[in-house]
Short mmCIF file of C-alpha atoms and ligand atoms in Angstrom, two decimals:
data_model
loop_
_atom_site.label_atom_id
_atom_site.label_comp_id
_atom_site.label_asym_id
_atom_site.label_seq_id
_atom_site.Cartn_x
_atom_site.Cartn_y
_atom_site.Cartn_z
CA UNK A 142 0.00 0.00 0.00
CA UNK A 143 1.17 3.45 -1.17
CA UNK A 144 0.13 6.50 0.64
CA UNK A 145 -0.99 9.19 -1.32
CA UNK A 146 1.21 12.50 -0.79
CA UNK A 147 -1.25 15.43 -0.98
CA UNK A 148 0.93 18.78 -1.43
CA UNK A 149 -0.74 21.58 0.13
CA UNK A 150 2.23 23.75 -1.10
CA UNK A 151 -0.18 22.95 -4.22
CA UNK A 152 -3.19 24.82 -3.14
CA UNK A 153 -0.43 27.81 -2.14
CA UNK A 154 0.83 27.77 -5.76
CA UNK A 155 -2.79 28.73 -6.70
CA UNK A 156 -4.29 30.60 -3.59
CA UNK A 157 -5.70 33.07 -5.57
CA UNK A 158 -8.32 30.76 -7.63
CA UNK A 159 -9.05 28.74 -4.53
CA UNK A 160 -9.48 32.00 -2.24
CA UNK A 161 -12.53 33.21 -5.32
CA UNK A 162 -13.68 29.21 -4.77
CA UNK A 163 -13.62 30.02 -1.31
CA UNK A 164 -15.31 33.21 -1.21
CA UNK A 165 -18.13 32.32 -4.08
CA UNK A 166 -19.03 29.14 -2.25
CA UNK A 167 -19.96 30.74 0.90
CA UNK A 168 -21.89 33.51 -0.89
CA UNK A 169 -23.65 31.04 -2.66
CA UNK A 170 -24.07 28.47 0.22
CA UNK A 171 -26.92 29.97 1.97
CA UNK A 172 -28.83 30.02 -1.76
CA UNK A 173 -28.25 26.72 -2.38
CA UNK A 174 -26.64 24.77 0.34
CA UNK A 175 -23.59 23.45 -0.57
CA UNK A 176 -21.57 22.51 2.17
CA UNK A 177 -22.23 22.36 5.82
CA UNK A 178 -18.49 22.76 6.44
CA UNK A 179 -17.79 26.54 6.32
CA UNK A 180 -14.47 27.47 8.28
CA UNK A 181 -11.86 28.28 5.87
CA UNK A 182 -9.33 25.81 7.09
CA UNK A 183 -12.05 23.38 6.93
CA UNK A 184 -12.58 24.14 3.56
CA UNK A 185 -9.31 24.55 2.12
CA UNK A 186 -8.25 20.78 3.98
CA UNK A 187 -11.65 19.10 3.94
CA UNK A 188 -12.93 19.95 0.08
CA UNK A 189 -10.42 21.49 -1.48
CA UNK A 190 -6.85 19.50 -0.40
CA UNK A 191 -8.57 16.10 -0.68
CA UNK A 192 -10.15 16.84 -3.69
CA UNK A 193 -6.73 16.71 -4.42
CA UNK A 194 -5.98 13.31 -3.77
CA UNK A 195 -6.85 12.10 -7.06
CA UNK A 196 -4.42 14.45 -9.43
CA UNK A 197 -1.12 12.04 -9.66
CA UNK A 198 -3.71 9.13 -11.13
CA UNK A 199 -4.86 11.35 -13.61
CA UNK A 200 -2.71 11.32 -16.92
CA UNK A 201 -2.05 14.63 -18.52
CA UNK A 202 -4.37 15.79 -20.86
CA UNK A 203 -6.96 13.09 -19.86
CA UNK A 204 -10.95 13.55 -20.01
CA UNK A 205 -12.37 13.50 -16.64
CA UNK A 206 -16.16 12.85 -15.27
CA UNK A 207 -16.80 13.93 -12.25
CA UNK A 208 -20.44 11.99 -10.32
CA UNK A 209 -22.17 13.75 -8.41
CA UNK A 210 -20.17 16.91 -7.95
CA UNK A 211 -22.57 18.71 -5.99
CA UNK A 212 -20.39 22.18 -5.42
CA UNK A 213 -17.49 20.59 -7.44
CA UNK A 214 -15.85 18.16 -5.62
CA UNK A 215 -13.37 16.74 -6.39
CA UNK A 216 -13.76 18.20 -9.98
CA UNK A 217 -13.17 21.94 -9.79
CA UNK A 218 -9.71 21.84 -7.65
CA UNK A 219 -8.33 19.58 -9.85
CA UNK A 220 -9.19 21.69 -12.29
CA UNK A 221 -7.41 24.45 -11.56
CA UNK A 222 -4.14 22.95 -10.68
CA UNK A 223 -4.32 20.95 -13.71
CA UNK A 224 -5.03 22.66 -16.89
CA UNK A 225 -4.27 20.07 -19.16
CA UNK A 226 -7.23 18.31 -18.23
CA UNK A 227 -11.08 18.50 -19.66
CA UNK A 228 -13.65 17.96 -17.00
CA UNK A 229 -16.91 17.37 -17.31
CA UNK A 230 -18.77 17.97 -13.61
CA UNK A 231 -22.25 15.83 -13.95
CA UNK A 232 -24.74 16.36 -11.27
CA UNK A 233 -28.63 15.85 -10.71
CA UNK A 234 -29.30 19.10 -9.15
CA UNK A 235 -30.61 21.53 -11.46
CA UNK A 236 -29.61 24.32 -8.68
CA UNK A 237 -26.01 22.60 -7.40
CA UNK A 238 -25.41 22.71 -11.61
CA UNK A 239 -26.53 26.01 -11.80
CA UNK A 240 -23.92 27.32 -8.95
CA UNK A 241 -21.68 24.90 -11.26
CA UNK A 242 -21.85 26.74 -13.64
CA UNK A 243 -21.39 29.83 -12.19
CA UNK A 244 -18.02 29.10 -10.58
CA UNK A 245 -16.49 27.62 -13.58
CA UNK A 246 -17.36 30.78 -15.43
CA UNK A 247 -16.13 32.64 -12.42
CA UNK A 248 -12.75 30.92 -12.19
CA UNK A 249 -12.55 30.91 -15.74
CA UNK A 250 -11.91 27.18 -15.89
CA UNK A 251 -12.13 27.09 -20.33
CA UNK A 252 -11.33 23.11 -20.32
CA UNK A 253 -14.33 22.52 -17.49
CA UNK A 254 -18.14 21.85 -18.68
CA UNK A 255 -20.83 21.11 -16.59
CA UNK A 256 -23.65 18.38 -17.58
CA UNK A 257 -26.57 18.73 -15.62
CA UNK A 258 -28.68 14.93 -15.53
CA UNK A 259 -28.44 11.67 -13.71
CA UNK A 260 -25.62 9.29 -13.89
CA UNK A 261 -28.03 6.29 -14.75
CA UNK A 262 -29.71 8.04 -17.85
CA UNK A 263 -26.32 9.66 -19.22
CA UNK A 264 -23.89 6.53 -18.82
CA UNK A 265 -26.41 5.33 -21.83
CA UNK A 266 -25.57 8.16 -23.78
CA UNK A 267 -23.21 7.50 -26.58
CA UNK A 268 -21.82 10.72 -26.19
CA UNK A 269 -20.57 9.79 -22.60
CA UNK A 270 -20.45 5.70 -22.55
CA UNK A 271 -17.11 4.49 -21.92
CA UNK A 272 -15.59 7.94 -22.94
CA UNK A 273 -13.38 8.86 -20.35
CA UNK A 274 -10.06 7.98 -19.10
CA UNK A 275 -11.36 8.60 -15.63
CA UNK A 276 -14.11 9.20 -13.41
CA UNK A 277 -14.19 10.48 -9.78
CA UNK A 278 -16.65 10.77 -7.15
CA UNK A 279 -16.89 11.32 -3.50
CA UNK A 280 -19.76 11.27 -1.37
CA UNK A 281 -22.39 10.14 -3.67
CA UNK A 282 -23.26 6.30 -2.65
CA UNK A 283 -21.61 3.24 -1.63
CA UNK A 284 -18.91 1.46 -3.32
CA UNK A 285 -21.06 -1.98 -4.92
CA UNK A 286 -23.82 1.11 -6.03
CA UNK A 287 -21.28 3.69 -7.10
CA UNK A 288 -19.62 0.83 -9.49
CA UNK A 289 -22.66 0.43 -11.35
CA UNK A 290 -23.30 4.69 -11.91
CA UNK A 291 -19.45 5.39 -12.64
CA UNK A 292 -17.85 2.56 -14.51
CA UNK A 293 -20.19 2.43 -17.91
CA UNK A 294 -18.55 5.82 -18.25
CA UNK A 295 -15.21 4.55 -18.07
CA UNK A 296 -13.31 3.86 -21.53
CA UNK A 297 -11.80 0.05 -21.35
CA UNK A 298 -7.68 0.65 -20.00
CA UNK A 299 -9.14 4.03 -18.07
CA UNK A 300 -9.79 3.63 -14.37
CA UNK A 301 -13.08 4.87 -11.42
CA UNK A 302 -11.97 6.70 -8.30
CA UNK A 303 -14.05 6.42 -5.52
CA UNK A 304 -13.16 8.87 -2.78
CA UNK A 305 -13.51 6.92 0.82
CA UNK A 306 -13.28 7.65 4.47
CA UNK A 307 -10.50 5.19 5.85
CA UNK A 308 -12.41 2.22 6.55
CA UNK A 309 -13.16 0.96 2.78
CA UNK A 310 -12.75 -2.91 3.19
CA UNK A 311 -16.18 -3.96 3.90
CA UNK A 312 -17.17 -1.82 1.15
CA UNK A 313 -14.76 -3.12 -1.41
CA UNK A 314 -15.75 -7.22 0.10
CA UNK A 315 -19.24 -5.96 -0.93
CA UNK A 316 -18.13 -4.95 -4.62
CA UNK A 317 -16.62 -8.06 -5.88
CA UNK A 318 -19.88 -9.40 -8.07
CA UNK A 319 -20.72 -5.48 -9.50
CA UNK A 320 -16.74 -5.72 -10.06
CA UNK A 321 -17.03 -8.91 -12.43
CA UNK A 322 -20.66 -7.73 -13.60
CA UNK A 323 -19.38 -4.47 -15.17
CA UNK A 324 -15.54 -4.61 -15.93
CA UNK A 325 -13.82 -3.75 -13.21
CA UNK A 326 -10.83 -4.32 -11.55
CA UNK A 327 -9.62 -3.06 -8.22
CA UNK A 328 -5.97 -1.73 -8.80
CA UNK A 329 -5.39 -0.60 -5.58
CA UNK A 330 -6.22 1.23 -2.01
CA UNK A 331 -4.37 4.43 -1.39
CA UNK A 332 -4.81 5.94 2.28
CA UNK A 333 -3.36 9.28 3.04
CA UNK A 334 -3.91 11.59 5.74
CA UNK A 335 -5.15 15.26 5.95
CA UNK A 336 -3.11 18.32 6.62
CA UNK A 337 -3.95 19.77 10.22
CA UNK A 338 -5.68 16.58 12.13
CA UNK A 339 -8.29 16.54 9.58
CA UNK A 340 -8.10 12.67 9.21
CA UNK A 341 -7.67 9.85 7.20
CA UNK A 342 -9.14 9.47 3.79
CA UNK A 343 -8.94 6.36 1.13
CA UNK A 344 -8.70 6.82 -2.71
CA UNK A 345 -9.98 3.27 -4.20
CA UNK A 346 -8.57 3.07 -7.20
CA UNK A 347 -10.67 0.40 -9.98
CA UNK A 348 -9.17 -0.10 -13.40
CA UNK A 349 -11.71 -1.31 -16.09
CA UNK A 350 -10.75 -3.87 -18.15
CA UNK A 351 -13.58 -5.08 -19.92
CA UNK A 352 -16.68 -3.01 -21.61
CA UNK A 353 -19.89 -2.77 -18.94
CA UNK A 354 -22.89 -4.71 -20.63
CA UNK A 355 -25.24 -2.27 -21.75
CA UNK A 356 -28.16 -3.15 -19.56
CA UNK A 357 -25.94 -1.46 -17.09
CA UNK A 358 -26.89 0.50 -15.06
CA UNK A 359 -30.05 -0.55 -14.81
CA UNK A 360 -31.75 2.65 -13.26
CA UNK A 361 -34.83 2.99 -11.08
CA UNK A 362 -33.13 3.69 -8.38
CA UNK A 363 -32.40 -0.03 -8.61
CA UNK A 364 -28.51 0.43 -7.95
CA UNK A 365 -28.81 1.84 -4.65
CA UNK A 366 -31.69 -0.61 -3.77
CA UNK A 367 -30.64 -3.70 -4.39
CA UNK A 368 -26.79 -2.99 -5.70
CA UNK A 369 -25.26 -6.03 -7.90
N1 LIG B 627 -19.08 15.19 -4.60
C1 LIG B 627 -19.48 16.30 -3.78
C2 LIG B 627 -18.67 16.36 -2.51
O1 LIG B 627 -17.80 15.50 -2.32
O2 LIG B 627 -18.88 17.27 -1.71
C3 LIG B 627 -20.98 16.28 -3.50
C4 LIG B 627 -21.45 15.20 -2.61
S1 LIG B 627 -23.19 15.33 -2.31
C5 LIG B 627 -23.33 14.49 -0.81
C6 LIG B 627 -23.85 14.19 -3.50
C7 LIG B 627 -24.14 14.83 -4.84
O3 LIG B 627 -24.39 13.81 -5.80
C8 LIG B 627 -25.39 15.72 -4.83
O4 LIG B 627 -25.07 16.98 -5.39
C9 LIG B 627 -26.41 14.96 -5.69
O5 LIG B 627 -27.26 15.84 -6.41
C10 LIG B 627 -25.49 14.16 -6.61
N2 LIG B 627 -26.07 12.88 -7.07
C11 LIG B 627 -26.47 11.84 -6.30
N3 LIG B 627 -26.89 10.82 -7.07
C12 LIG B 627 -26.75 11.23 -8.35
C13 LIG B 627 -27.02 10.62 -9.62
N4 LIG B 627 -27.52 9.39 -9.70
N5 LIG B 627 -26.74 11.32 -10.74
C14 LIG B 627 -26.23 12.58 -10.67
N6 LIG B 627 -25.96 13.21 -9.50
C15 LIG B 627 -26.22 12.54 -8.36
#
């Protein structure tokens, strides 16, 4: 096991962008609520440095999805420290897209786009099946249920990272048949720890190495209810 090495010196070499993140999030929280975390130490460890976590799995120039972004996490920080990549920040909430929207404008972010709809009724979408070299989420849904809304989107050879809290194996025991079902492969657990106290995190990292039958997913609601 590796641990991820999250470089807030990072976030420093672009404090400007994240301080507008910063202050257009909590202008915008109270519209929409966003985030219940609000200090800006919270913030800048919590959202925006683990966010983070994902960047040295991402090649350059590779097309991201982010599920689920809700006020663009983990999409928009990567983002702005790397430029070389196109990211595409999906959510369900016509009003979390909205403030999406918004912020990328704000930040200026030209190689971000936001696509406002559900995971189950875009991942059958030709325009985003297996398309991407990687998708990301944190916080939507557990692992076995997250496998089946994120990996049709994944192009065979690209890889699904599911942001965790540190206990992940139960999770990832509970995976194994959506695994086989739609293609995927676990490559590896990364843990790492937050700047400041803040914790310990897991980045589960799942190649895919075979195409995801298109029946998948099956929608519903059906991967959350009764996940593979
Ligand atoms: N990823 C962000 C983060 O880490 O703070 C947001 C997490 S928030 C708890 C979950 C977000 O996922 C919400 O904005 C919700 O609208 C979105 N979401 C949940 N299920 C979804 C689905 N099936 N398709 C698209 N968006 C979904």
């Amino acid at each position: 096991m590796k641990f991820v090495d999250i470089k807030s010196e990072v976030i420093e070499k672009h404090k400007k962008e994240f301080d507008e993140y910063y202050d257009f999030l909590m202008t915008e929280n109270s519209k929409y609520n966003l985030t219940g975390i609000t200090e800006k130490e919270d913030v800048f460890i919590k959202h925006f440095e683990d966010s983070l976590a994902g960047a040295e799995f991402l090649p350059q120039c590779a097309s991201v999805l982010d599920v689920g972004s809700g006020a663009g996490f983990p999409g928009i920080p990567l983002a702005i420290v790397r430029r070389d990549l196109s990211v595409f920040l999906l959510d369900g909430n016509g009003k979390k897209c909205r403030f999406l929207s918004s912020c990328v404008e704000m930040l200026n972010l030209s190689g971000v786009k936001v696509v406002c709809g559900r995971a189950e009724e875009a991942a059958s979408e030709d325009f985003h099946r297996e398309r991407y070299d990687a998708v990301l989420s944190r916080a939507v849904a557990p692992l076995p249920s997250l496998l089946e809304l994120c990996l049709p989107f994944v192009k065979i050879g690209g890889v699904f990272l599911s942001y965790k809290g540190k206990c992940v194996r139960e999770e990832i025991e509970a995976s194994s048949s959506a695994l086989t079902l739609l293609g995927g492969k676990i490559a590896g657990v990364h843990p790492y720890v937050l700047d400041g106290g803040f914790g310990e995190r897991s980045l589960v990292v799942i190649e895919k190495i075979s195409p995801t039958p298109s029946k998948y997913p099956r929608g519903r609601g059906l991967e959350r209810k009764k996940p593979l």
